[in-house]
CSV table of C-alpha atoms in Angstrom, one decimal:
chain,number,residue,atom,x,y,z
A,235,MET,CA,-19.0,-119.1,-14.7
A,236,PHE,CA,-20.0,-116.8,-17.4
A,237,ASN,CA,-23.6,-116.5,-16.1
A,238,ARG,CA,-22.3,-115.6,-12.6
A,239,SER,CA,-20.2,-112.7,-14.0
A,240,ALA,CA,-23.1,-111.4,-16.0
A,241,ARG,CA,-25.3,-111.4,-12.9
A,242,VAL,CA,-22.7,-109.4,-11.0
A,243,TYR,CA,-22.3,-106.9,-13.8
A,244,ALA,CA,-26.1,-106.4,-14.1
A,245,LEU,CA,-26.3,-106.0,-10.3
A,246,CYS,CA,-23.6,-103.3,-10.4
A,247,LEU,CA,-25.3,-101.4,-13.2
A,248,GLY,CA,-28.6,-101.5,-11.3
A,249,PHE,CA,-26.8,-100.1,-8.2
A,250,VAL,CA,-25.2,-97.2,-10.1
A,251,GLY,CA,-28.6,-96.4,-11.7
A,252,LEU,CA,-30.1,-96.2,-8.2
A,253,LEU,CA,-27.4,-93.8,-7.1
A,254,ILE,CA,-27.9,-91.6,-10.1
A,255,GLY,CA,-31.6,-91.6,-9.4
A,256,LEU,CA,-31.0,-90.5,-5.8
A,257,GLY,CA,-28.6,-87.7,-7.1
A,258,LEU,CA,-25.7,-89.2,-5.2
A,259,VAL,CA,-23.6,-89.6,-8.3
A,260,THR,CA,-23.3,-86.9,-11.0
A,261,ARG,CA,-22.9,-87.8,-14.6
A,262,SER,CA,-19.6,-86.7,-16.2
A,263,HIS,CA,-21.2,-84.1,-18.5
A,264,ASP,CA,-22.7,-82.3,-15.5
A,265,ALA,CA,-19.3,-81.8,-13.8
A,266,PRO,CA,-18.5,-78.2,-15.2
A,267,ALA,CA,-21.8,-76.8,-14.0
A,268,GLN,CA,-21.2,-78.2,-10.5
A,269,ILE,CA,-17.7,-76.6,-10.5
A,270,GLN,CA,-19.1,-73.2,-11.5
A,271,LYS,CA,-21.5,-73.4,-8.5
A,272,THR,CA,-18.6,-73.9,-6.1
A,273,ALA,CA,-18.1,-70.7,-4.0
A,274,VAL,CA,-14.7,-68.9,-4.2
A,275,LEU,CA,-13.3,-68.6,-0.7
A,276,ALA,CA,-12.2,-65.0,0.2
A,277,VAL,CA,-8.6,-64.7,1.2
A,278,GLN,CA,-7.8,-62.6,4.3
A,279,GLN,CA,-5.0,-60.0,3.7
A,280,PRO,CA,-3.5,-57.0,5.5
A,281,VAL,CA,-4.6,-53.5,4.4
A,282,ARG,CA,-3.5,-50.2,5.8
A,283,LEU,CA,-6.4,-47.9,6.8
A,284,SER,CA,-5.7,-44.3,7.6
A,285,LEU,CA,-8.6,-42.8,9.5
A,286,ARG,CA,-8.4,-39.0,10.3
A,287,GLY,CA,-4.6,-39.1,10.3
A,288,GLN,CA,-4.2,-42.3,12.2
A,289,VAL,CA,-2.8,-45.3,10.2
A,290,HIS,CA,-3.7,-48.9,11.2
A,291,THR,CA,-3.1,-52.2,9.6
A,292,VAL,CA,-6.2,-54.4,9.5
A,293,GLU,CA,-6.8,-58.0,8.4
A,294,THR,CA,-9.7,-58.1,6.0
A,295,LYS,CA,-11.5,-60.4,3.5
A,296,ALA,CA,-13.1,-57.4,1.8
A,297,GLN,CA,-12.5,-57.4,-1.9
A,298,ASP,CA,-12.9,-53.6,-2.5
A,299,VAL,CA,-12.8,-50.3,-0.7
A,300,GLY,CA,-16.5,-50.0,-0.1
A,301,ALA,CA,-16.7,-53.5,1.5
A,302,LEU,CA,-13.7,-52.6,3.7
A,303,LEU,CA,-15.5,-49.5,5.0
A,304,THR,CA,-18.6,-51.5,5.7
A,305,GLU,CA,-16.7,-54.2,7.4
A,306,GLN,CA,-14.9,-51.7,9.6
A,307,GLY,CA,-18.2,-49.9,10.4
A,308,ILE,CA,-17.1,-46.7,8.8
A,309,THR,CA,-19.9,-44.4,7.5
A,310,LEU,CA,-18.6,-41.5,5.5
A,311,ALA,CA,-19.8,-38.0,6.6
A,312,ALA,CA,-20.6,-35.3,4.0
A,313,ASN,CA,-17.2,-33.7,4.5
A,314,GLU,CA,-15.1,-36.9,4.5
A,315,HIS,CA,-13.1,-38.0,1.5
A,316,VAL,CA,-11.7,-41.5,0.5
A,317,SER,CA,-8.4,-41.6,-1.3
A,318,LEU,CA,-9.6,-44.5,-3.6
A,319,PRO,CA,-12.9,-45.2,-5.4
A,320,LEU,CA,-15.3,-47.3,-3.4
A,321,ASP,CA,-15.2,-50.0,-6.1
A,322,ALA,CA,-11.4,-50.1,-6.3
A,323,SER,CA,-10.0,-53.6,-5.6
A,324,LEU,CA,-7.8,-54.2,-2.6
A,325,SER,CA,-4.3,-55.7,-2.6
A,326,ALA,CA,-2.1,-56.6,0.3
A,327,TYR,CA,-0.9,-53.5,2.2
A,328,ALA,CA,-2.9,-51.1,0.0
A,329,LEU,CA,-3.4,-47.7,1.7
A,330,VAL,CA,-7.0,-46.6,2.1
A,331,LYS,CA,-7.1,-43.0,3.4
A,332,VAL,CA,-10.3,-41.6,4.9
A,333,SER,CA,-9.8,-37.9,5.7
A,334,GLU,CA,-11.9,-35.0,6.8
A,335,ARG,CA,-12.0,-32.4,4.1
A,336,THR,CA,-12.9,-28.8,4.9
A,337,GLU,CA,-13.0,-25.7,2.6
A,338,VAL,CA,-12.5,-22.2,3.8
A,339,VAL,CA,-13.2,-19.0,1.8
A,340,VAL,CA,-10.5,-16.4,2.4
A,341,THR,CA,-10.4,-12.9,1.0
A,342,THR,CA,-7.1,-11.0,1.1
A,343,GLN,CA,-5.7,-7.7,-0.1
A,344,GLU,CA,-2.5,-7.9,-2.2
A,345,ALA,CA,-0.2,-5.1,-3.3
A,346,ILE,CA,0.4,-4.4,-6.9
A,347,PRO,CA,3.9,-3.0,-7.0
A,348,TYR,CA,4.4,0.3,-8.8
A,349,GLU,CA,7.0,0.6,-11.6
A,350,THR,CA,9.7,3.2,-11.8
A,351,VAL,CA,9.9,5.2,-15.1
A,352,LYS,CA,13.4,6.7,-15.7
A,353,ARG,CA,14.3,9.4,-18.1
A,354,GLU,CA,17.6,11.2,-18.8
A,355,ASP,CA,18.0,14.9,-18.2
A,356,GLU,CA,21.0,16.8,-19.4
A,357,GLU,CA,20.1,19.7,-17.2
A,358,LEU,CA,21.0,17.6,-14.2
A,359,ASP,CA,24.6,16.8,-13.4
A,360,GLU,CA,25.7,13.3,-14.3
A,361,GLY,CA,25.0,10.9,-11.4
A,362,ASP,CA,22.3,13.1,-9.9
A,363,VAL,CA,18.8,11.6,-9.5
A,364,LYS,CA,15.6,13.7,-9.1
A,365,THR,CA,12.2,12.2,-8.3
A,366,ILE,CA,9.5,14.0,-10.2
A,367,GLN,CA,6.6,11.9,-8.9
A,368,GLU,CA,6.5,9.5,-6.0
A,369,GLY,CA,5.3,6.0,-6.8
A,370,ALA,CA,2.5,4.2,-4.9
A,371,ASP,CA,1.5,0.5,-4.9
A,372,GLY,CA,-1.9,-0.4,-6.1
A,373,ALA,CA,-4.1,-3.1,-4.5
A,374,ARG,CA,-6.1,-6.1,-5.6
A,375,GLN,CA,-8.7,-8.1,-3.7
A,376,VAL,CA,-8.2,-11.9,-4.1
A,377,THR,CA,-10.8,-14.4,-2.9
A,378,LYS,CA,-9.8,-18.1,-2.7
A,379,ILE,CA,-11.2,-21.4,-1.4
A,380,LEU,CA,-8.5,-23.1,0.7
A,381,VAL,CA,-8.9,-26.9,0.9
A,382,TYR,CA,-7.7,-28.8,4.0
A,383,GLU,CA,-7.5,-32.5,4.7
A,384,ASP,CA,-7.3,-33.5,8.4
A,385,GLY,CA,-6.2,-29.9,9.1
A,386,GLN,CA,-3.4,-29.8,6.5
A,387,PRO,CA,-3.6,-27.6,3.4
A,388,VAL,CA,-3.8,-29.7,0.2
A,389,GLY,CA,-5.0,-27.1,-2.4
A,390,GLU,CA,-6.7,-23.9,-3.3
A,391,HIS,CA,-9.1,-22.6,-5.9
A,392,LEU,CA,-9.2,-19.0,-7.1
A,393,LEU,CA,-12.7,-17.5,-7.0
A,394,SER,CA,-12.0,-13.9,-7.9
A,395,ASP,CA,-9.2,-11.4,-8.5
A,396,GLN,CA,-10.3,-7.8,-8.6
A,397,VAL,CA,-8.1,-4.7,-8.9
A,398,VAL,CA,-9.2,-2.2,-6.2
A,399,SER,CA,-6.7,0.6,-7.1
A,400,GLU,CA,-4.2,1.0,-9.9
A,401,PRO,CA,-0.5,1.6,-9.0
A,402,VAL,CA,1.0,5.0,-9.6
A,403,SER,CA,4.3,5.0,-11.4
A,404,GLN,CA,7.3,6.7,-9.9
A,405,LEU,CA,8.9,9.2,-12.3
A,406,VAL,CA,12.7,9.7,-11.9
A,407,THR,CA,15.1,11.8,-13.9
A,408,LEU,CA,18.7,10.8,-14.2
A,409,GLY,CA,21.3,13.5,-14.7
A,410,THR,CA,23.5,13.1,-17.8
A,411,GLY,CA,25.0,16.6,-17.8
A,412,GLN,CA,28.8,16.4,-17.7
A,413,VAL,CA,30.5,18.5,-15.0
A,414,ALA,CA,34.0,19.4,-14.1
A,415,TYR,CA,35.4,21.3,-11.2
A,416,ARG,CA,38.3,23.6,-11.6
A,417,GLY,CA,39.3,25.4,-8.4
A,418,GLY,CA,36.1,27.0,-7.3
A,419,ASP,CA,34.5,26.9,-10.7
A,420,ARG,CA,31.8,24.3,-11.6
A,421,ILE,CA,31.9,23.6,-15.3
A,422,ARG,CA,29.0,22.1,-17.1
A,423,PHE,CA,30.1,21.0,-20.6
A,424,SER,CA,28.7,19.0,-23.5
A,425,GLN,CA,32.1,18.1,-25.1
A,426,LYS,CA,35.7,17.8,-24.1
A,427,LEU,CA,38.5,18.2,-26.6
A,428,THR,CA,42.3,17.9,-26.4
A,429,MET,CA,43.7,20.8,-28.5
A,430,ARG,CA,47.0,22.4,-29.5
A,431,ALA,CA,46.9,25.8,-27.9
A,432,THR,CA,49.0,28.8,-28.7
A,433,GLY,CA,48.9,32.5,-27.6
A,434,TYR,CA,48.5,35.7,-29.6
A,435,SER,CA,47.9,39.4,-28.9
A,436,SER,CA,46.3,42.2,-30.9
A,437,GLN,CA,49.4,44.2,-30.2
A,438,GLU,CA,51.4,42.1,-32.6
A,439,PRO,CA,52.3,43.8,-35.8
A,440,GLY,CA,49.7,43.3,-38.6
A,441,LEU,CA,46.9,42.2,-36.2
A,442,SER,CA,43.7,44.2,-35.6
A,443,ASP,CA,42.2,45.2,-32.3
A,444,TYR,CA,39.0,43.5,-33.4
A,445,THR,CA,38.2,39.9,-34.0
A,446,ALA,CA,36.6,38.3,-37.0
A,447,THR,CA,33.2,38.6,-35.3
A,448,GLY,CA,33.7,42.3,-34.4
A,449,ARG,CA,34.6,41.8,-30.7
A,450,LEU,CA,37.5,43.6,-29.1
A,451,ALA,CA,40.5,41.3,-29.1
A,452,ARG,CA,41.5,40.9,-25.5
A,453,TYR,CA,42.0,38.2,-22.8
A,454,GLY,CA,39.1,35.8,-22.8
A,455,VAL,CA,38.7,35.7,-26.6
A,456,VAL,CA,40.0,32.6,-28.6
A,457,ALA,CA,40.4,31.9,-32.3
A,458,VAL,CA,39.1,28.6,-33.5
A,459,ASP,CA,38.3,26.5,-36.6
A,460,PRO,CA,34.5,27.1,-36.9
A,461,ASP,CA,34.1,23.6,-38.3
A,462,VAL,CA,35.3,22.3,-34.9
A,463,ILE,CA,34.0,24.9,-32.5
A,464,PRO,CA,31.3,27.2,-33.9
A,465,LEU,CA,31.9,30.9,-33.4
A,466,GLY,CA,30.1,32.3,-30.4
A,467,THR,CA,30.6,29.1,-28.4
A,468,ARG,CA,31.6,29.5,-24.7
A,469,VAL,CA,34.6,27.4,-23.7
A,470,TYR,CA,36.8,26.7,-20.8
A,471,VAL,CA,40.5,26.1,-21.5
A,472,GLU,CA,42.7,24.4,-18.9
A,473,GLY,CA,45.3,26.8,-17.7
A,474,TYR,CA,43.6,29.8,-19.3
A,475,GLY,CA,40.0,30.0,-18.1
A,476,PHE,CA,36.7,30.9,-19.5
A,477,ALA,CA,36.6,32.3,-23.0
A,478,ILE,CA,34.4,32.8,-26.1
A,479,ALA,CA,35.2,31.5,-29.6
A,480,ALA,CA,35.1,34.8,-31.5
A,481,ASP,CA,38.0,34.9,-33.8
A,482,THR,CA,39.6,32.9,-36.6
A,483,GLY,CA,43.1,32.6,-38.1
A,484,SER,CA,44.7,31.3,-41.2
A,485,ALA,CA,46.9,28.9,-39.2
A,486,ILE,CA,44.0,27.9,-36.9
A,487,TYR,CA,42.4,24.7,-38.2
A,488,GLY,CA,41.3,21.3,-36.9
A,489,ASN,CA,42.0,20.8,-33.2
A,490,ARG,CA,44.0,24.0,-32.8
A,491,ILE,CA,43.1,27.0,-30.7
A,492,ASP,CA,44.7,30.5,-30.3
A,493,LEU,CA,44.3,32.2,-27.0
A,494,CYS,CA,44.2,36.0,-26.9
A,495,PHE,CA,46.5,37.8,-24.4
A,496,ASP,CA,46.6,41.5,-23.5
A,497,THR,CA,50.3,41.8,-24.3
A,498,VAL,CA,52.7,40.2,-26.7
A,499,GLY,CA,54.9,39.2,-23.8
A,500,GLU,CA,52.2,37.1,-22.2
A,501,ALA,CA,51.4,35.5,-25.5
A,502,ASP,CA,55.1,34.6,-26.1
A,503,ASP,CA,55.4,33.3,-22.5
A,504,TYR,CA,52.5,30.9,-23.1
A,505,GLY,CA,54.2,29.4,-26.1
A,506,VAL,CA,52.6,26.1,-27.3
A,507,GLN,CA,50.7,23.7,-25.1
A,508,TYR,CA,48.3,20.9,-25.4
A,509,GLN,CA,45.3,21.6,-23.2
A,510,THR,CA,41.8,20.2,-22.5
A,511,VAL,CA,39.1,22.5,-23.9
A,512,TYR,CA,35.5,22.1,-22.5
A,513,ILE,CA,32.6,23.1,-24.8
A,514,LEU,CA,30.3,24.7,-22.3
A,515,LYS,CA,26.5,24.3,-22.1
A,516,ASP,CA,24.5,27.4,-22.5
């Protein structure tokens, strides 16, 4: 019994050795190398391919963009652009866009807006505007490269920007002179005061026919405080008219003014009033 089992075992070993010799059986330590030699099967997957504006979904086993283009028989022209690098790996429903790129050089003239320079002028009435110099736009020449993909603009590059002509500033004066209209009179003034006004006449006892400045005391002469209205200043007094500050008085100080009348009766009739006094511009 024992001898028969030994013979069977020896026969089996011999048969296995024969198979190894013929290469039909691989030894266990050779298994990893054999596994490495096994080819990886490519998996087919859907990929979106946009070709000159038209999007299609294709089934492909290509592993990267370059292989996809080759598979689809697409040869890129010099002016065609691919949205992904050729060696970029593909995934399901990835978008590969092949577009026609064109560049156009365009030169245009653009306006350089002029600026308006304003200055104040007291010689002009307040609110009046006078143009001293008309403004004019300048011009610049701009050259750009416009980039299109499939006829649609996608970008631009500036090549040059050159000033052809400088703009000319517009010069404008704004009137700041203060003006009042009283009846038919146009009054240009620099200051307006509210003053306590009284009347006097050179015919009153103790008064001289001449003012402190040597003028004849008559209608149109007023006495003032020189610290408020300098002597020689032309004024317009509401309810009295145009006058000149040419006299003073011991009772005339601060915002007080004494109006000269030709008669004592006129001075008395005037009494005491509060009036607006305009300091006139020369």
